[in-house]
Coordinates of C-alpha atoms in Angstrom, one line a residue:
Chain Y
M1 CA 0.0 0.0 0.0
S2 CA 1.4 3.4 -0.9
A3 CA 1.6 6.3 1.5
A4 CA -0.9 9.1 1.3
F5 CA 1.3 11.3 3.5
R6 CA 5.0 10.7 4.2
G7 CA 6.9 13.1 6.5
R8 CA 10.7 12.8 7.1
D9 CA 12.7 14.8 9.6
L10 CA 10.0 17.5 9.5
R11 CA 10.4 20.8 11.2
P12 CA 8.8 24.1 10.3
R13 CA 10.8 26.9 8.7
R14 CA 9.0 29.6 10.7
P15 CA 10.6 30.6 13.9
G16 CA 8.8 30.7 17.2
S17 CA 6.9 27.5 16.8
E18 CA 6.5 25.0 19.7
W19 CA 7.7 22.4 17.3
T20 CA 11.4 22.1 17.7
E21 CA 12.2 18.4 17.3
P22 CA 12.0 16.8 13.9
I23 CA 9.2 14.2 13.3
S24 CA 8.8 11.4 10.8
F25 CA 5.6 9.6 10.0
D26 CA 3.6 7.7 7.3
V27 CA -0.1 7.8 6.6
E28 CA -1.0 4.9 4.4
A29 CA -3.6 5.1 1.7
G30 CA -7.0 4.1 3.1
E31 CA -6.1 5.2 6.6
W32 CA -7.4 8.0 8.9
F33 CA -4.4 9.2 10.9
V34 CA -5.5 11.3 13.9
I35 CA -3.0 13.3 15.9
R36 CA -3.8 14.9 19.2
T37 CA -1.6 17.9 19.7
T38 CA -1.5 21.7 20.3
P39 CA -3.0 24.3 17.9
A40 CA 0.5 25.7 17.1
R41 CA 1.9 22.3 16.1
S42 CA -1.2 21.3 14.3
A43 CA -1.3 24.5 12.2
A44 CA 2.4 24.2 11.3
L45 CA 2.1 20.5 10.3
L46 CA -1.1 20.9 8.2
R47 CA 0.3 23.9 6.4
L48 CA 3.2 21.6 5.3
C49 CA 0.8 18.9 4.2
C50 CA -1.0 21.4 2.0
G51 CA 2.1 23.0 0.6
L52 CA 1.3 26.3 2.1
D53 CA 4.7 26.3 3.9
E54 CA 7.9 24.4 3.2
P55 CA 9.7 22.2 5.8
A56 CA 13.1 23.3 7.2
P57 CA 15.9 21.4 5.4
P58 CA 16.6 18.5 5.3
G59 CA 13.0 17.6 6.0
T60 CA 10.6 16.4 3.3
M61 CA 6.9 16.2 3.1
E62 CA 5.4 13.9 0.5
V63 CA 1.7 13.9 -0.2
L64 CA 0.2 11.4 -2.8
G65 CA 3.8 10.9 -4.1
E66 CA 4.3 14.7 -4.7
T67 CA 6.6 17.0 -2.7
P68 CA 4.5 20.1 -2.5
G69 CA 7.4 22.2 -1.1
T70 CA 9.4 21.8 -4.3
L71 CA 6.6 22.4 -6.8
G72 CA 6.3 25.6 -8.9
R73 CA 3.4 28.0 -8.3
D74 CA 1.1 26.5 -11.0
A75 CA 2.1 23.0 -10.2
V76 CA 1.3 23.4 -6.5
F77 CA -2.2 24.7 -7.3
N78 CA -2.7 21.6 -9.5
F79 CA -1.4 19.4 -6.7
R80 CA -3.8 20.9 -4.1
R81 CA -6.8 20.0 -6.3
S82 CA -6.4 16.4 -4.9
L83 CA -6.8 17.7 -1.3
G84 CA -9.9 18.4 0.7
V85 CA -8.9 20.9 3.4
A86 CA -10.6 22.3 6.5
L87 CA -8.2 24.3 8.6
Q88 CA -8.6 26.6 11.6
P89 CA -10.0 29.2 11.2
D90 CA -12.4 27.6 8.8
G91 CA -11.8 30.3 6.1
L92 CA -15.3 30.3 4.7
V93 CA -15.6 33.3 2.5
S94 CA -17.6 35.7 4.6
N95 CA -19.4 37.6 1.8
L96 CA -20.6 34.4 0.0
P97 CA -23.6 32.3 1.0
L98 CA -22.8 28.7 2.0
I99 CA -23.6 27.1 -1.3
R100 CA -21.3 29.6 -3.2
N101 CA -18.6 28.8 -0.7
L102 CA -18.7 25.3 -2.2
I103 CA -19.1 26.4 -5.8
V104 CA -16.3 29.0 -5.9
P105 CA -13.4 26.6 -5.1
L106 CA -14.7 24.0 -7.6
V107 CA -15.0 26.6 -10.4
Y108 CA -11.9 28.6 -9.7
S109 CA -9.7 25.6 -9.3
G110 CA -10.8 24.4 -12.7
H111 CA -12.5 21.3 -11.4
R112 CA -15.9 22.0 -12.8
A113 CA -18.1 24.3 -14.9
P114 CA -20.5 26.4 -12.8
A115 CA -23.6 24.2 -13.5
E116 CA -21.8 21.0 -12.6
A117 CA -20.3 22.7 -9.5
N118 CA -23.7 23.8 -8.5
A119 CA -25.1 20.2 -8.7
R120 CA -22.1 18.8 -6.8
A121 CA -22.4 21.5 -4.1
R122 CA -26.1 20.7 -3.6
A123 CA -25.3 16.9 -3.4
V124 CA -22.7 17.5 -0.7
L125 CA -25.0 19.8 1.3
E126 CA -27.6 17.2 1.1
M127 CA -25.2 14.5 2.2
L128 CA -24.3 16.5 5.3
E129 CA -27.8 17.7 5.9
L130 CA -26.9 21.4 5.3
V131 CA -29.5 22.2 2.7
P132 CA -31.6 24.5 5.0
W133 CA -28.4 26.6 5.4
A134 CA -27.5 26.7 1.7
D135 CA -28.3 30.4 1.3
A136 CA -27.0 31.6 4.7
R137 CA -23.8 33.6 5.0
P138 CA -21.1 32.1 7.2
S139 CA -21.6 34.7 9.9
D140 CA -25.2 33.6 10.2
L141 CA -24.4 30.0 10.8
P142 CA -24.2 28.5 14.3
P143 CA -20.7 27.4 15.2
D144 CA -21.5 23.7 14.8
I145 CA -23.1 24.1 11.4
R146 CA -20.2 26.3 10.4
Q147 CA -17.7 23.5 11.1
V148 CA -19.8 21.0 9.2
A149 CA -20.0 23.5 6.3
A150 CA -16.2 23.7 6.2
I151 CA -16.0 20.0 5.9
A152 CA -18.6 20.1 3.2
R153 CA -16.4 22.5 1.3
A154 CA -13.5 20.1 1.7
L155 CA -15.5 17.2 0.4
A156 CA -17.0 19.0 -2.6
P157 CA -14.0 18.5 -5.0
E158 CA -14.1 14.7 -4.4
P159 CA -10.5 14.8 -3.0
K160 CA -8.2 11.9 -2.8
V161 CA -7.1 12.8 0.8
L162 CA -8.5 15.0 3.6
V163 CA -6.6 17.4 5.7
L164 CA -8.7 18.4 8.7
E165 CA -7.7 20.6 11.7
D166 CA -9.7 20.0 14.9
P167 CA -12.7 19.8 12.6
L168 CA -15.7 19.2 14.8
N169 CA -14.9 20.5 18.2
A170 CA -18.1 22.6 18.4
V171 CA -20.4 19.7 17.2
R172 CA -22.3 17.4 19.5
S173 CA -20.7 13.9 19.6
R174 CA -23.7 12.1 17.9
M175 CA -23.8 14.5 15.0
A176 CA -20.0 14.5 14.7
A177 CA -19.9 10.7 14.5
G178 CA -22.4 10.8 11.7
V179 CA -20.5 13.5 9.8
L180 CA -17.2 11.7 10.3
A181 CA -18.6 8.3 9.1
R182 CA -19.9 10.0 5.9
C183 CA -16.5 11.7 5.4
K184 CA -14.6 8.4 5.8
A185 CA -16.9 6.7 3.4
A186 CA -16.3 9.4 0.9
V187 CA -12.6 9.8 1.4
P188 CA -10.8 6.9 2.9
S189 CA -7.4 8.7 3.5
A190 CA -7.0 11.6 5.9
I191 CA -4.7 13.3 8.3
V192 CA -6.7 14.9 11.1
T193 CA -5.5 16.9 14.2
V194 CA -7.5 17.3 17.4
F195 CA -6.7 19.6 20.3
R196 CA -8.5 17.7 23.1
R197 CA -10.1 14.3 23.7
F198 CA -12.9 13.8 21.2
E199 CA -14.5 10.4 21.2
P200 CA -16.0 10.4 17.7
L201 CA -12.6 11.1 16.1
Y202 CA -10.9 8.5 18.4
D203 CA -13.5 5.9 17.4
I204 CA -13.0 6.5 13.7
A205 CA -9.2 6.7 13.7
D206 CA -7.2 3.9 12.1
H207 CA -4.1 5.4 13.8
L208 CA -4.2 7.7 16.8
V209 CA -1.0 9.4 18.1
L210 CA -0.2 12.0 20.8
W211 CA 2.3 14.6 19.7
D212 CA 4.0 16.7 22.4
A213 CA 7.4 18.2 23.0
R214 CA 9.0 14.7 22.8
G215 CA 7.6 14.0 19.4
F216 CA 5.0 11.2 18.6
V217 CA 5.1 9.6 22.0
A218 CA 2.1 7.3 22.1
A219 CA 0.0 5.5 19.7
G220 CA -3.2 3.4 19.8
E221 CA -6.1 3.6 22.1
G222 CA -4.1 4.6 25.1
V223 CA -4.0 8.2 24.0
A224 CA -6.3 10.3 26.1
Chain F
M1 CA 23.6 59.8 16.8
I2 CA 25.1 60.0 13.3
L3 CA 25.6 56.2 13.3
D4 CA 21.9 55.8 14.3
A5 CA 20.8 57.9 11.4
I6 CA 23.0 56.0 9.0
A7 CA 21.7 52.7 10.4
A8 CA 18.1 53.9 10.1
T9 CA 18.7 55.0 6.5
G10 CA 20.3 51.7 5.7
H11 CA 17.4 49.8 7.3
G12 CA 14.9 52.0 5.4
A13 CA 16.7 51.4 2.1
R14 CA 16.7 47.6 2.7
E15 CA 13.0 47.6 3.5
L16 CA 12.3 49.6 0.4
G17 CA 14.4 47.2 -1.7
A18 CA 12.6 44.2 -0.2
S19 CA 9.2 45.7 -0.8
S20 CA 10.1 46.6 -4.4
A21 CA 11.3 43.1 -5.0
L22 CA 8.0 41.7 -3.6
L23 CA 6.0 44.1 -5.6
T24 CA 7.8 43.2 -8.8
R25 CA 7.2 39.5 -8.1
F26 CA 3.5 40.3 -7.4
A27 CA 3.2 42.2 -10.7
G28 CA 4.7 39.2 -12.5
A29 CA 2.4 36.8 -10.8
V30 CA -0.6 38.9 -11.7
V31 CA 0.3 38.9 -15.4
R32 CA 1.0 35.2 -15.3
S33 CA -2.3 34.5 -13.5
A34 CA -4.1 36.5 -16.1
L35 CA -2.7 34.1 -18.8
T36 CA -3.6 31.0 -16.8
Y37 CA -7.1 32.0 -15.9
P38 CA -9.3 28.8 -15.5
R39 CA -11.9 28.7 -18.3
T40 CA -14.5 27.3 -15.9
A41 CA -14.4 30.6 -14.0
F42 CA -15.1 33.1 -16.7
R43 CA -18.8 33.5 -16.0
L44 CA -18.3 34.0 -12.2
W45 CA -15.3 36.2 -13.0
W46 CA -17.5 38.6 -15.1
R47 CA -19.9 38.8 -12.2
S48 CA -17.1 39.8 -9.9
V49 CA -15.9 42.5 -12.4
I50 CA -19.4 43.9 -12.7
N51 CA -19.8 44.0 -8.9
Q52 CA -16.5 45.8 -8.7
V53 CA -17.6 48.4 -11.3
R54 CA -20.9 48.8 -9.5
F55 CA -19.1 49.5 -6.2
T56 CA -16.3 51.6 -7.5
A57 CA -18.0 53.6 -10.3
A58 CA -21.8 53.4 -10.1
D59 CA -22.1 53.8 -6.3
A60 CA -19.5 56.6 -6.4
I61 CA -21.2 58.8 -9.0
P62 CA -23.0 61.1 -6.4
F63 CA -19.8 61.5 -4.4
V64 CA -17.5 62.1 -7.5
G65 CA -20.2 64.3 -9.1
T66 CA -20.5 66.5 -6.0
V67 CA -16.7 67.0 -5.8
A68 CA -16.6 67.7 -9.6
I69 CA -19.3 70.4 -9.3
A70 CA -17.4 72.1 -6.5
V71 CA -14.1 71.9 -8.3
G72 CA -15.5 73.1 -11.5
G73 CA -17.2 76.1 -9.8
I74 CA -14.1 77.1 -7.8
V75 CA -11.4 76.6 -10.4
I76 CA -13.3 78.1 -13.3
V77 CA -14.5 81.2 -11.4
E78 CA -11.0 81.8 -10.1
A79 CA -9.4 81.2 -13.4
S80 CA -11.8 83.3 -15.4
A81 CA -11.6 86.2 -12.9
Q82 CA -7.8 86.2 -13.3
A83 CA -8.0 85.8 -17.1
I84 CA -10.4 88.8 -17.4
K85 CA -8.2 90.9 -15.1
F86 CA -5.2 90.3 -17.3
G87 CA -7.1 90.6 -20.5
A88 CA -6.4 87.0 -21.4
S89 CA -9.9 85.6 -21.5
D90 CA -9.1 83.7 -24.7
T91 CA -6.6 81.6 -22.8
L92 CA -9.3 80.4 -20.4
G93 CA -10.1 77.3 -22.6
R94 CA -6.4 76.3 -22.8
L95 CA -6.1 76.7 -19.0
L96 CA -9.2 74.6 -18.4
A97 CA -8.2 71.9 -20.8
S98 CA -4.7 71.5 -19.4
V99 CA -5.5 72.0 -15.7
I100 CA -8.8 70.3 -15.3
V101 CA -9.3 67.9 -18.2
R102 CA -5.8 66.6 -18.5
E103 CA -4.4 66.9 -15.0
L104 CA -6.8 67.7 -12.1
G105 CA -9.7 65.6 -13.3
P106 CA -7.8 62.3 -13.5
L107 CA -5.7 63.0 -10.4
L108 CA -8.7 64.0 -8.2
T109 CA -10.8 61.1 -9.5
A110 CA -8.0 58.7 -8.7
I111 CA -7.6 60.2 -5.2
L112 CA -11.4 59.9 -4.6
V113 CA -11.3 56.2 -5.7
I114 CA -8.3 55.5 -3.5
G115 CA -10.2 56.9 -0.5
R116 CA -13.4 55.1 -1.3
S117 CA -12.5 51.8 -3.0
G118 CA -8.7 51.4 -2.6
T119 CA -9.2 51.3 1.2
A120 CA -12.0 48.8 0.8
I121 CA -9.9 46.5 -1.3
A122 CA -6.9 46.6 1.0
A123 CA -9.1 46.2 4.1
E124 CA -11.1 43.3 2.6
L125 CA -8.1 41.4 1.4
A126 CA -6.3 41.9 4.7
A127 CA -9.3 40.7 6.6
C128 CA -9.5 37.7 4.3
R129 CA -5.9 36.9 5.1
V130 CA -6.4 37.4 8.9
Y131 CA -9.5 35.2 9.0
G132 CA -7.9 32.4 6.9
E133 CA -10.1 32.8 3.8
I134 CA -7.1 33.2 1.5
D135 CA -5.2 30.2 3.0
A136 CA -8.3 28.1 2.8
L137 CA -8.9 28.8 -0.9
E138 CA -5.2 28.4 -1.7
A139 CA -5.2 25.1 0.1
M140 CA -8.0 23.9 -2.2
G141 CA -6.1 24.8 -5.4
V142 CA -7.6 28.2 -6.0
N143 CA -5.1 30.9 -7.0
P144 CA -6.1 33.9 -4.9
L145 CA -5.0 36.2 -7.7
H146 CA -7.7 34.7 -9.9
Y147 CA -10.5 35.0 -7.4
F148 CA -9.5 38.1 -5.4
V149 CA -7.2 40.3 -7.5
L150 CA -7.8 40.1 -11.2
P151 CA -11.6 41.1 -11.1
R152 CA -10.7 44.0 -8.9
I153 CA -8.0 45.2 -11.2
L154 CA -10.2 45.1 -14.3
G155 CA -13.2 46.5 -12.5
A156 CA -11.2 49.4 -11.0
A157 CA -9.6 50.2 -14.4
I158 CA -13.0 50.4 -16.1
S159 CA -14.4 52.4 -13.2
V160 CA -11.7 55.0 -12.9
A161 CA -11.6 55.5 -16.7
A162 CA -15.4 56.1 -16.7
L163 CA -15.3 58.3 -13.6
T164 CA -12.5 60.4 -15.0
V165 CA -14.5 61.2 -18.1
L166 CA -17.6 61.9 -15.9
F167 CA -15.5 64.1 -13.6
D168 CA -14.2 66.2 -16.5
A169 CA -17.6 66.5 -18.1
V170 CA -19.3 67.6 -14.8
T171 CA -16.5 70.0 -13.9
L172 CA -16.6 71.7 -17.3
T173 CA -20.4 71.9 -17.1
S174 CA -20.4 73.3 -13.6
G175 CA -17.6 75.7 -14.7
L176 CA -19.7 76.9 -17.6
L177 CA -22.7 77.6 -15.3
S178 CA -20.5 79.4 -12.7
A179 CA -18.7 81.4 -15.4
R180 CA -22.0 82.5 -17.0
L181 CA -23.6 83.4 -13.6
I182 CA -20.7 85.2 -12.0
Q183 CA -18.4 86.4 -14.9
N184 CA -21.1 86.6 -17.6
I185 CA -19.0 84.7 -20.1
S186 CA -21.1 83.5 -23.0
L187 CA -21.6 79.8 -23.9
A188 CA -20.1 80.4 -27.3
E189 CA -17.0 82.1 -25.9
Y190 CA -16.6 79.2 -23.3
V191 CA -17.1 76.4 -25.8
G192 CA -15.0 78.2 -28.4
S193 CA -12.0 78.5 -26.1
L194 CA -12.3 74.9 -25.0
K195 CA -12.5 73.7 -28.6
L196 CA -9.3 75.6 -29.4
A197 CA -7.5 73.9 -26.6
M198 CA -8.7 70.3 -26.7
R199 CA -8.2 67.6 -29.2
P200 CA -9.9 64.2 -29.5
S201 CA -6.6 62.6 -28.4
D202 CA -7.0 64.4 -25.1
I203 CA -10.1 62.3 -24.3
I204 CA -8.2 59.1 -25.3
A205 CA -5.2 60.1 -23.1
V206 CA -7.4 60.9 -20.2
T207 CA -9.4 57.7 -20.4
L208 CA -6.1 55.7 -20.7
K209 CA -4.7 57.5 -17.8
G210 CA -7.8 56.7 -15.8
A211 CA -7.7 53.1 -16.7
I212 CA -4.0 52.8 -15.7
S213 CA -4.6 54.6 -12.5
G214 CA -7.5 52.3 -11.6
A215 CA -5.6 49.2 -12.4
G216 CA -2.6 50.5 -10.4
I217 CA -4.8 51.5 -7.4
A218 CA -6.5 48.1 -7.2
A219 CA -3.3 46.2 -7.7
L220 CA -1.3 48.1 -5.1
C221 CA -4.1 48.0 -2.5
A222 CA -4.6 44.3 -3.2
F223 CA -0.9 43.7 -2.9
E224 CA -0.8 45.4 0.5
G225 CA -4.0 43.6 1.6
L226 CA -2.6 40.2 0.7
R227 CA 0.7 41.0 2.4
A228 CA -1.0 41.4 5.8
G229 CA -0.1 39.0 8.5
R230 CA -2.4 37.1 10.7
A231 CA -3.2 39.6 13.5
P232 CA -6.3 41.8 13.2
T233 CA -4.1 44.9 13.9
E234 CA -2.5 44.3 10.5
I235 CA -5.7 45.3 8.7
P236 CA -5.4 49.1 9.3
Q237 CA -1.7 48.9 8.6
A238 CA -2.3 47.3 5.3
V239 CA -4.9 49.9 4.4
T240 CA -2.5 52.7 5.3
R241 CA 0.3 51.2 3.2
G242 CA -2.1 50.6 0.3
V243 CA -3.3 54.2 0.3
V244 CA 0.2 55.6 0.5
D245 CA 1.4 53.3 -2.4
A246 CA -1.6 54.1 -4.5
L247 CA -1.2 57.9 -3.9
L248 CA 2.5 57.8 -4.9
F249 CA 1.6 55.8 -8.0
V250 CA -1.1 58.2 -9.3
V251 CA 1.1 61.2 -8.6
A252 CA 4.0 59.6 -10.4
L253 CA 1.7 58.6 -13.3
T254 CA 0.4 62.1 -13.6
G255 CA 4.0 63.3 -13.9
V256 CA 4.9 60.7 -16.5
F257 CA 1.9 61.6 -18.6
A258 CA 2.7 65.3 -18.3
V259 CA 6.3 64.7 -19.4
L260 CA 5.2 62.4 -22.3
R261 CA 2.9 65.1 -23.6
Y262 CA 5.6 67.7 -23.9
L263 CA 8.3 65.5 -25.2

């Protein structure tokens, strides 16, 4: 099985991060890899996964066989079309209604024509039970719905892998479990960070690790 | 003390050099992104351009029109009073054409657009940066220059060109009314002196200057907005930088056009 994500000797370039020791890890295809860590480490790692930042040398970050840090500007945008991303803050465009928040990335990334994008956005909103909120602006959405909306946007382009940052911390456990199950059915490979114990994510994880100042120090169900 | 001054000068020069390099890279990226625009986005793109024109030009007509009426009244009354005093009323048209139509109209219109729309562009993009909207779209394969910057540049270019022509027309009309009421200059005399001083190429040059100003204002304000960091306090700083850059640009552009005319 090939790796969806492969990090080697990773450290961020930006100074001032809590992340000082290099880490290495593999996330196999078809695996949900959940990391419990701090917001600062999470943000730094997931930005590397999306090619928004480059690792400090000699570290390398491979995603789906590509090394986003070494790609040119146009190539990195092409590469990112394989990713479904929901970071913190969620980054929903505040002056667009929810459905257009799903349509715009599909159309502007060259994935689909507007009519197809509209159909796909409606299908994803239906899948995550967000249709009643389709025409609401992000500022009018309750925090839990807003988090599910960010996941809907990540799922819309039918990505090969998901990159999710503490994705459902405002959502009740039962609803979160349902959303996560649908996400996993749609996209079997993901790297997910979480900032505190969150049972629905722990239940769905294929690999669960704790990442603190010593690196990845624990794995499996013992992480609390 | 002297060493501190030298160090401060050096630091300032280095900052200026770094900013210039970034701006040059940004300009190159904007041109390249225009050439790689995704076909799927053209329809949505036009909608963004039209929105920008509505915000920058249509919604600004009352504001720009009011300023143009005031400027026309003041400048033309003052100029015609002096022209009559020195027995040079036949030079009034030349004065109006060169001061208002060619220079003051485009410059004042650009300044009004900087105050009204340039600030909005810089603040909006800086806020998008602070609240993660730009990172989120970038992470999903959307080039922020395609979505956020290019429609604003084209919309602002169309808007400032149109507003400049409008500003000149309103200023000359209000000047005519003021000159007739206060200085008793006849319509034929006024129009005759304008005709002598203006050529059709002036209108083309003014429209072109407006379009370049508009594109520059939007591009510089967008550049500063996108450069903002992740703290909310960076939003007003980005706006200030955007306004200063854009003002310097339109003043320099006015100088360049003036020099080119007399070469």
